[in-house]
Coordinates of C-alpha atoms in Angstrom, one line a residue:
M277 CA 93.7 -36.2 -325.6
A278 CA 95.2 -37.1 -322.4
K279 CA 97.7 -34.7 -320.7
K280 CA 101.4 -35.9 -321.0
L281 CA 102.9 -36.7 -317.7
S282 CA 105.6 -34.3 -316.6
V283 CA 108.7 -35.0 -314.4
S284 CA 107.4 -32.9 -311.4
E285 CA 104.0 -34.7 -311.5
A286 CA 105.7 -38.1 -311.7
T287 CA 107.9 -37.5 -308.6
R288 CA 105.2 -35.8 -306.6
V289 CA 103.0 -37.9 -304.0
L290 CA 99.3 -37.1 -304.7
G291 CA 97.4 -39.6 -302.7
V292 CA 97.4 -41.7 -299.5
A293 CA 97.1 -45.6 -299.2
G294 CA 94.5 -45.2 -296.3
Q295 CA 93.3 -43.6 -293.2
N296 CA 96.0 -44.9 -291.1
T297 CA 98.4 -42.5 -293.0
Q298 CA 96.5 -39.7 -291.9
N299 CA 96.2 -40.3 -288.1
G300 CA 98.7 -43.1 -287.3
Q301 CA 96.2 -45.0 -285.3
I302 CA 96.4 -48.8 -284.9
R303 CA 94.4 -50.5 -287.6
A304 CA 92.6 -47.4 -288.5
D305 CA 91.0 -49.0 -291.6
E306 CA 89.6 -52.0 -289.8
F307 CA 85.8 -52.1 -290.3
L308 CA 85.0 -53.8 -287.0
P309 CA 85.3 -51.5 -284.2
E310 CA 86.4 -54.1 -281.6
L311 CA 89.7 -54.5 -283.8
R312 CA 90.8 -51.0 -283.9
G313 CA 93.4 -49.3 -281.9
K314 CA 94.5 -50.8 -278.7
K315 CA 91.5 -52.9 -278.6
A316 CA 92.7 -55.2 -281.4
I317 CA 96.0 -55.6 -279.6
Q318 CA 94.2 -56.7 -276.5
K319 CA 91.9 -59.1 -278.5
F320 CA 94.8 -60.8 -280.3
R321 CA 96.7 -61.2 -277.0
E322 CA 93.7 -62.8 -275.5
M323 CA 93.5 -65.1 -278.5
R324 CA 97.0 -66.3 -278.3
D325 CA 97.1 -66.7 -274.7
N326 CA 93.7 -68.4 -274.1
D327 CA 93.0 -70.5 -277.1
S328 CA 94.8 -74.0 -277.3
T329 CA 94.7 -74.2 -281.0
I330 CA 96.5 -70.8 -281.5
G331 CA 98.8 -71.3 -278.5
A332 CA 100.1 -74.6 -280.0
V333 CA 100.6 -72.9 -283.5
M334 CA 102.6 -70.1 -282.1
Y335 CA 104.6 -72.4 -279.8
A336 CA 105.5 -74.6 -282.8
T337 CA 106.2 -71.6 -284.9
E338 CA 108.6 -70.1 -282.3
Q339 CA 110.5 -73.3 -281.6
V340 CA 110.9 -74.3 -285.1
L341 CA 112.3 -70.8 -286.2
R342 CA 114.5 -70.4 -283.1
D343 CA 116.3 -73.7 -284.3
V344 CA 116.9 -72.2 -287.8
D345 CA 120.8 -71.5 -288.3
I346 CA 121.6 -67.8 -289.0
K347 CA 124.8 -67.0 -290.9
V348 CA 126.5 -64.0 -291.9
M349 CA 127.9 -64.2 -295.6
P350 CA 130.5 -62.0 -296.8
A351 CA 130.2 -59.7 -299.8
D352 CA 132.9 -61.6 -301.8
D353 CA 135.7 -63.9 -301.4
S354 CA 138.3 -61.2 -300.4
E355 CA 139.9 -61.1 -297.1
A356 CA 138.5 -57.8 -296.3
A357 CA 134.9 -58.9 -296.9
R358 CA 135.3 -62.0 -294.8
K359 CA 136.6 -59.6 -292.0
E360 CA 133.6 -57.4 -292.2
A361 CA 131.4 -60.5 -292.0
D362 CA 133.2 -61.6 -288.8
F363 CA 132.4 -58.0 -287.4
V364 CA 128.7 -58.5 -288.0
D365 CA 128.8 -62.0 -286.5
S366 CA 130.6 -60.7 -283.6
V367 CA 128.1 -57.8 -283.1
L368 CA 125.2 -60.5 -282.9
K369 CA 127.2 -62.5 -280.3
D370 CA 128.1 -59.4 -278.3
M371 CA 124.7 -58.3 -277.3
D372 CA 123.2 -58.6 -273.8
H373 CA 120.7 -61.3 -275.1
T374 CA 121.0 -64.0 -277.7
L375 CA 120.0 -63.7 -281.4
D376 CA 117.5 -66.5 -280.6
D377 CA 115.7 -64.4 -278.0
H378 CA 115.3 -61.6 -280.4
I379 CA 114.0 -63.8 -283.1
A380 CA 111.5 -65.3 -280.5
E381 CA 110.5 -61.3 -279.6
A382 CA 110.1 -60.5 -283.3
L383 CA 107.7 -63.3 -283.9
S384 CA 105.3 -61.4 -281.8
S385 CA 104.5 -59.5 -285.2
L386 CA 102.5 -62.6 -286.2
T387 CA 100.1 -62.1 -283.3
Y388 CA 99.8 -58.3 -283.4
G389 CA 100.7 -57.6 -286.9
F390 CA 103.9 -55.5 -285.9
A391 CA 106.7 -55.7 -283.5
Y392 CA 108.8 -52.6 -282.6
F393 CA 112.2 -52.6 -280.9
E394 CA 114.4 -49.9 -279.7
V395 CA 118.1 -50.5 -280.7
I396 CA 120.6 -49.4 -278.0
Y397 CA 124.2 -49.1 -279.5
K398 CA 127.5 -48.9 -277.8
R399 CA 131.2 -48.2 -278.4
R400 CA 133.0 -51.5 -278.2
G401 CA 135.8 -50.5 -275.7
G402 CA 136.8 -53.9 -274.5
P403 CA 135.7 -56.2 -271.4
L404 CA 137.4 -54.0 -268.9
E405 CA 135.1 -50.8 -269.4
R406 CA 132.8 -50.2 -266.5
S407 CA 130.2 -48.3 -268.5
D408 CA 127.6 -50.3 -270.3
K409 CA 127.9 -47.9 -273.2
K410 CA 131.3 -49.0 -273.8
K411 CA 131.8 -52.6 -272.5
S412 CA 132.1 -55.2 -274.9
K413 CA 134.1 -58.4 -275.7
Y414 CA 135.9 -56.6 -278.3
A415 CA 138.1 -53.5 -278.3
D416 CA 138.1 -52.4 -281.7
G417 CA 136.5 -49.1 -281.0
R418 CA 133.7 -49.6 -283.4
I419 CA 129.9 -49.0 -282.8
G420 CA 128.2 -52.4 -281.9
V421 CA 124.9 -53.2 -280.4
R422 CA 124.3 -53.4 -276.8
K423 CA 120.7 -54.7 -277.1
I424 CA 117.6 -54.8 -279.2
A425 CA 115.0 -53.8 -276.6
P426 CA 111.3 -54.9 -277.4
R427 CA 108.6 -52.3 -277.0
S428 CA 105.4 -54.1 -276.3
P429 CA 102.6 -53.5 -278.8
W430 CA 100.1 -52.7 -276.2
T431 CA 102.1 -49.6 -275.1
I432 CA 102.2 -48.1 -278.5
S433 CA 99.6 -45.3 -278.7
K434 CA 100.2 -44.1 -282.2
F435 CA 102.4 -44.1 -285.1
D436 CA 104.2 -41.2 -286.4
V437 CA 103.3 -41.1 -290.0
D438 CA 104.6 -38.8 -292.9
Q439 CA 101.5 -36.9 -294.2
K440 CA 102.8 -36.8 -297.7
T441 CA 104.6 -40.2 -298.4
G442 CA 103.0 -42.5 -295.8
D443 CA 106.2 -43.4 -294.4
V444 CA 106.5 -44.6 -290.7
L445 CA 108.8 -42.1 -289.0
G446 CA 108.5 -43.5 -285.4
V447 CA 106.0 -44.5 -282.6
Y448 CA 104.6 -42.8 -279.5
Q449 CA 104.9 -45.0 -276.6
D450 CA 102.9 -44.8 -273.3
G451 CA 105.4 -43.7 -270.6
S452 CA 105.3 -43.7 -266.9
G453 CA 105.9 -41.0 -264.2
Y454 CA 106.6 -37.6 -265.3
N455 CA 107.2 -38.6 -268.9
N456 CA 103.7 -39.6 -270.2
T457 CA 105.0 -40.3 -273.6
N458 CA 107.9 -41.7 -275.2
Y459 CA 109.0 -41.2 -278.9
I460 CA 111.1 -43.8 -280.7
P461 CA 112.2 -42.9 -284.0
T462 CA 112.4 -45.7 -286.8
R463 CA 116.1 -44.5 -287.4
K464 CA 116.9 -46.0 -283.8
A465 CA 114.6 -49.1 -284.2
L466 CA 113.9 -52.4 -285.9
Y467 CA 110.3 -52.3 -287.1
Y468 CA 108.7 -55.6 -288.2
R469 CA 105.3 -56.0 -289.6
T470 CA 103.5 -58.9 -291.4
T471 CA 102.2 -57.1 -294.3
A472 CA 102.3 -53.7 -296.0
I473 CA 98.7 -53.8 -297.5
N474 CA 97.3 -50.3 -297.5
N475 CA 100.5 -49.3 -296.1
D476 CA 99.1 -49.9 -292.6
P477 CA 101.7 -49.4 -290.2
A478 CA 100.2 -51.8 -287.7
G479 CA 100.4 -54.6 -290.3
R480 CA 97.8 -57.3 -290.3
S481 CA 97.7 -60.0 -287.5
I482 CA 97.5 -63.8 -288.9
L483 CA 95.0 -64.2 -286.3
R484 CA 92.6 -61.8 -288.1
N485 CA 90.8 -64.5 -290.1
A486 CA 90.6 -66.6 -287.0
Y487 CA 88.7 -64.0 -285.1
T488 CA 85.1 -64.9 -285.8
S489 CA 85.7 -68.6 -285.3
Y490 CA 87.5 -67.9 -282.0
E491 CA 84.5 -65.8 -280.7
Y492 CA 81.9 -68.5 -281.6
L493 CA 84.1 -71.2 -280.1
N494 CA 84.5 -69.3 -276.9
N495 CA 81.0 -68.6 -276.3
L496 CA 80.3 -72.3 -277.3
Q497 CA 82.6 -73.5 -274.8
A498 CA 81.1 -71.4 -272.1
I499 CA 77.9 -72.7 -273.0
E500 CA 79.0 -76.2 -273.0
A501 CA 80.5 -75.9 -269.6
I502 CA 77.3 -74.5 -268.2
A503 CA 75.3 -77.2 -269.7
V504 CA 77.4 -79.9 -268.5
E505 CA 77.3 -78.4 -264.9
R506 CA 73.6 -78.3 -265.0
E507 CA 73.2 -81.8 -266.4
L508 CA 75.3 -83.3 -263.8
A509 CA 74.0 -81.5 -260.9
G510 CA 70.7 -80.4 -262.1
I511 CA 68.7 -77.1 -262.1
P512 CA 68.0 -76.2 -258.4
V513 CA 64.1 -75.8 -257.8
A514 CA 62.4 -74.6 -254.6
R515 CA 58.9 -74.8 -253.5
V516 CA 57.6 -72.3 -251.0
P517 CA 53.9 -71.1 -249.9
A518 CA 52.2 -69.0 -252.3
E519 CA 51.7 -66.1 -249.9
Y520 CA 55.8 -65.6 -249.8
L521 CA 55.6 -64.9 -253.6
S522 CA 52.4 -62.6 -253.5
P523 CA 52.6 -58.9 -253.8
D524 CA 51.1 -58.7 -250.2
S525 CA 54.0 -60.7 -248.6
S526 CA 55.5 -59.3 -245.6
S527 CA 59.0 -57.8 -245.5
A528 CA 60.3 -61.0 -243.5
Q529 CA 58.8 -63.2 -246.3
S530 CA 60.3 -61.0 -249.0
Q531 CA 63.7 -61.2 -247.3
F532 CA 63.4 -64.9 -247.0
I533 CA 62.7 -65.2 -250.9
G534 CA 65.7 -63.0 -251.6
N535 CA 67.9 -65.1 -249.3
L536 CA 66.6 -68.5 -251.0
Q537 CA 67.2 -66.9 -254.5
A538 CA 70.7 -66.3 -253.7
I539 CA 71.3 -69.8 -252.1
L540 CA 69.7 -71.4 -255.2
R541 CA 72.1 -69.0 -257.6
D542 CA 75.2 -69.9 -255.7
V543 CA 74.8 -73.7 -254.8
K544 CA 77.5 -75.9 -256.5
F545 CA 77.5 -79.6 -256.6
N546 CA 80.9 -79.8 -254.8
E547 CA 82.4 -80.7 -251.4
Q548 CA 81.3 -77.1 -250.0
G549 CA 77.7 -76.9 -251.5
Y550 CA 74.9 -77.1 -248.9
I551 CA 71.5 -75.6 -248.4
I552 CA 69.9 -74.8 -244.9
L553 CA 66.0 -75.0 -245.1
P554 CA 63.4 -74.4 -242.3
S555 CA 62.0 -77.7 -240.8
D556 CA 58.5 -76.3 -240.6
T557 CA 55.6 -78.4 -242.1
Y558 CA 52.1 -77.8 -243.3
P559 CA 49.4 -78.3 -240.7
D560 CA 46.3 -80.5 -241.6
K561 CA 42.7 -79.3 -241.4
D562 CA 42.7 -79.8 -237.5
G563 CA 46.0 -78.1 -237.0
S564 CA 48.1 -81.0 -236.5
P565 CA 51.6 -81.2 -238.1
T566 CA 52.3 -83.2 -241.3
S567 CA 55.2 -84.5 -243.3
T568 CA 54.9 -81.8 -246.0
R569 CA 57.5 -79.2 -245.5
L570 CA 56.6 -75.6 -246.2
V571 CA 59.7 -75.1 -247.8
D572 CA 61.4 -77.8 -250.2
V573 CA 64.2 -77.8 -252.7
E574 CA 65.1 -80.3 -255.4
L575 CA 67.5 -80.7 -258.4
M576 CA 65.6 -81.0 -261.8
S577 CA 67.5 -82.9 -264.3
S578 CA 66.7 -83.3 -267.9
N579 CA 65.3 -86.3 -269.4
G580 CA 66.8 -88.2 -272.3
T581 CA 69.7 -86.9 -274.5
R582 CA 70.5 -83.6 -276.1
N583 CA 69.2 -83.0 -279.4
I584 CA 72.3 -81.3 -280.4
D585 CA 76.0 -82.6 -280.3
I586 CA 78.3 -79.9 -279.4
D587 CA 81.6 -81.7 -280.1
P588 CA 81.5 -81.6 -283.9
I589 CA 80.7 -77.9 -283.9
V590 CA 83.7 -77.4 -281.4
R591 CA 85.9 -79.4 -283.8
R592 CA 84.9 -77.4 -286.8
Y593 CA 85.6 -74.1 -285.4
Q594 CA 89.0 -75.5 -284.1
H595 CA 89.8 -76.5 -287.6
D596 CA 88.8 -73.2 -289.0
I597 CA 91.2 -71.4 -286.6
A598 CA 94.0 -74.1 -287.5
R599 CA 93.3 -73.6 -291.3
S600 CA 93.2 -69.8 -291.2
V601 CA 97.0 -70.2 -290.0
L602 CA 97.9 -73.1 -292.3
S603 CA 98.3 -75.4 -289.5
E604 CA 95.6 -77.7 -289.9
F605 CA 97.9 -80.7 -289.7
L606 CA 97.8 -80.4 -286.1
M607 CA 94.2 -81.5 -286.1
L608 CA 95.0 -84.9 -288.1
G609 CA 94.9 -87.9 -286.1
G610 CA 92.0 -86.5 -283.8
G611 CA 89.4 -88.2 -285.9
N612 CA 88.9 -91.3 -288.3
T613 CA 90.3 -89.4 -291.4
G614 CA 93.8 -88.3 -292.4
S615 CA 96.6 -89.8 -294.4
Y616 CA 100.4 -89.4 -294.6
A617 CA 100.1 -87.7 -298.0
L618 CA 97.7 -85.3 -296.7
S619 CA 99.7 -84.5 -293.5
K620 CA 103.0 -84.2 -295.6
S621 CA 101.1 -81.7 -298.0
K622 CA 99.7 -79.6 -295.2
T623 CA 102.9 -79.8 -293.3
D624 CA 104.9 -78.6 -296.3
L625 CA 102.6 -75.5 -296.7
F626 CA 103.1 -74.5 -293.0
L627 CA 106.9 -74.9 -293.2
R628 CA 106.8 -72.8 -296.4
A629 CA 105.0 -70.1 -294.3
L630 CA 107.7 -70.4 -291.7
E631 CA 110.4 -69.9 -294.2
S632 CA 108.8 -66.6 -295.3
Y633 CA 108.5 -65.4 -291.7
I634 CA 112.2 -66.0 -291.1
Q635 CA 113.0 -64.4 -294.2
A636 CA 111.3 -61.3 -293.3
I637 CA 113.2 -61.1 -290.2
V638 CA 116.6 -61.4 -291.7
D639 CA 115.4 -58.8 -294.3
V640 CA 114.9 -56.3 -291.5
L641 CA 118.1 -57.3 -289.8
N642 CA 120.0 -56.5 -293.1
K643 CA 118.0 -53.3 -293.8
Q644 CA 117.6 -51.7 -290.5
L645 CA 120.6 -53.1 -288.3
V646 CA 123.5 -54.0 -290.6
E647 CA 123.3 -50.9 -292.8
R648 CA 123.0 -48.6 -289.9
L649 CA 126.0 -50.1 -288.3
W650 CA 127.8 -49.4 -291.7
E651 CA 126.5 -45.8 -291.7
L652 CA 127.6 -45.2 -287.9
N653 CA 131.1 -46.7 -288.5
G654 CA 131.6 -45.1 -291.9
L655 CA 132.4 -48.5 -293.6
N656 CA 132.7 -49.3 -297.1
Y657 CA 129.2 -50.5 -298.5
D658 CA 130.9 -52.7 -301.2
L659 CA 132.2 -55.0 -298.3
M660 CA 128.8 -55.1 -296.4
P661 CA 127.7 -58.6 -295.7
T662 CA 124.5 -60.3 -295.6
I663 CA 122.6 -62.1 -292.9
V664 CA 121.0 -65.3 -294.2
A665 CA 118.7 -67.8 -292.8
G666 CA 119.2 -71.6 -293.2
D667 CA 116.7 -74.1 -294.2
V668 CA 113.5 -74.3 -292.2
A669 CA 112.3 -77.8 -293.1
P670 CA 114.1 -80.9 -292.4
H671 CA 115.5 -82.6 -295.6
D672 CA 114.3 -86.2 -296.5
L673 CA 117.7 -88.0 -296.9
K674 CA 116.2 -90.7 -298.9
E675 CA 114.7 -88.4 -301.5
I676 CA 118.1 -86.8 -301.7
A677 CA 119.7 -90.2 -302.2
S678 CA 117.3 -91.0 -305.0
F679 CA 117.8 -87.8 -306.5
L680 CA 121.7 -88.4 -306.7
R681 CA 121.2 -91.8 -308.1
N682 CA 119.1 -90.5 -310.9
L683 CA 121.8 -87.9 -311.5
N684 CA 124.7 -90.7 -311.4
G685 CA 122.5 -92.7 -313.9
A686 CA 122.5 -89.6 -316.3
N687 CA 126.5 -89.6 -316.0
I688 CA 126.2 -86.4 -314.1
D689 CA 129.0 -86.4 -311.3
V690 CA 128.7 -83.9 -308.5
S691 CA 131.5 -85.5 -306.3
E692 CA 134.2 -82.9 -307.4
Q693 CA 131.9 -80.0 -306.8
V694 CA 133.0 -79.0 -303.3
E695 CA 130.2 -76.7 -302.6
V696 CA 127.6 -79.3 -303.5
V697 CA 129.4 -82.0 -301.1
T698 CA 129.7 -79.6 -298.3
D699 CA 126.0 -78.9 -298.5
L700 CA 125.0 -82.4 -298.7
M701 CA 127.2 -83.3 -295.7
G702 CA 125.7 -80.5 -293.9
I703 CA 122.1 -81.6 -294.5
A704 CA 123.1 -85.2 -293.4
E705 CA 124.7 -83.5 -290.3
I706 CA 128.1 -85.3 -290.8
D707 CA 131.4 -83.4 -289.8
F708 CA 133.1 -82.3 -293.0
D709 CA 136.3 -80.4 -293.8
P710 CA 136.0 -78.8 -297.3
E711 CA 139.7 -78.0 -297.4
K712 CA 140.9 -81.4 -296.7
Y713 CA 138.3 -82.8 -299.2
E714 CA 139.7 -80.3 -301.8
G715 CA 143.2 -81.6 -301.0
L716 CA 142.0 -85.2 -301.6
L717 CA 140.4 -84.3 -304.9
A718 CA 143.6 -82.4 -306.1
E719 CA 145.7 -85.7 -305.1
K720 CA 143.4 -88.0 -306.8
K721 CA 143.5 -85.8 -310.0
A722 CA 147.2 -85.7 -309.7
Q723 CA 147.5 -89.4 -309.4
A724 CA 145.1 -89.9 -312.3
Q725 CA 147.3 -87.6 -314.6
Q726 CA 150.5 -89.4 -313.6
M727 CA 148.9 -92.8 -314.7
M728 CA 147.7 -91.3 -318.0
E729 CA 151.2 -90.0 -318.7
Q730 CA 152.6 -93.3 -318.0
M731 CA 150.1 -95.3 -320.3
E732 CA 151.2 -92.6 -323.1
E733 CA 154.9 -93.0 -322.7
P734 CA 156.5 -96.1 -324.2
D735 CA 158.7 -98.5 -321.8
Q736 CA 162.3 -97.3 -321.8
P737 CA 164.0 -101.1 -321.9
Q738 CA 162.0 -102.1 -324.9
Q739 CA 162.8 -98.8 -326.7
D740 CA 166.5 -99.3 -326.1
A741 CA 166.4 -102.7 -327.6
K742 CA 164.6 -101.5 -330.6
E743 CA 167.2 -98.9 -331.2
A744 CA 170.2 -101.5 -330.8
K745 CA 168.5 -103.8 -333.5

């Protein structure tokens, strides 16, 4: 019979998620040695900066998410809750940098698996304060945020991980000068990571699945460049007397062969390429000069066409890379295949992924920034607002109009629901005043009620005539 679970056993941590919770190293559970530790950060940085497909994906992701509307929603409809929401909104606008810049930096977690920021707070003493620790647009005396400073992933040497719970307590950063190591605790940081699988503190780069394709593509492109150069210019071939190549050659002959080898290796088919050869010729049997040179050089080119077409292979690896990050729609239109429906489905999937990325960012801002502001300022948690992200994908107005027509056909009228109308006007990017609209609705209802009352009441002159009779 199994032993009954006790309360003490139920609340005690008995195991660990992986090796990373023991040593705090970056990607300690990775089975490829070249993708462990700082080597992984360097490789993912190389992939992001060198590959055109990955660069296009990252650029598109950053530009789309920078355009997402970030709002602060109050906890309820009370005046006190709205004031606290205004406070958080003022904090985000009172930093040394914009919130868009921070979001762009936070998206580096997609490349490296994690992103770490040190939050520098300040006392909001007003614009006349000289010290950066107190200078602010506001003079309410509350604790605000001076800046959210990024800490580059390639400067992070190790995570400080609790041995019992596996929680990340902070990071050790490579320092400079006398201080060789900086320690930044998580209580003073914003810590983003793509996934918490195996509780890996370094997360998992979205480029991990593209690594193999990137390596093959990189090597293949280098081979292709060499092949094109050789096919256009040819392979240099030199002819020299046999005695120059024999083991019994003199030191001068060996030195000449060495110099000729260096010339053939470095010669390029460009405006600066040249070869200097001796003009000596072979003598005939009588010792007279002939037209046959002692040393000759020519370019040997291939005959016919290549047996392997490299371009389809390159395209396949590019498709694999784009597919691994849900952005294969970028490759549509480059060939003879593709349709609008296929493009839309692939684009919608990519935009859904972007929605999860921006949602992860605002979740960290709510948990690790807003909550700590409430803790530092000793505010009421019941009035703590929430940072929310707007829609990532653009709305199709034709589809919305068709949906509204279907509702109207089913006798469902949403025109009197102010929140719905406000959202629709926002989607259409039309200036709209909800309070004015509410007033018009109230006036319309009052007029309708007055008309109903007039229809129900009899005409007074006719009533008087009936009473006289």
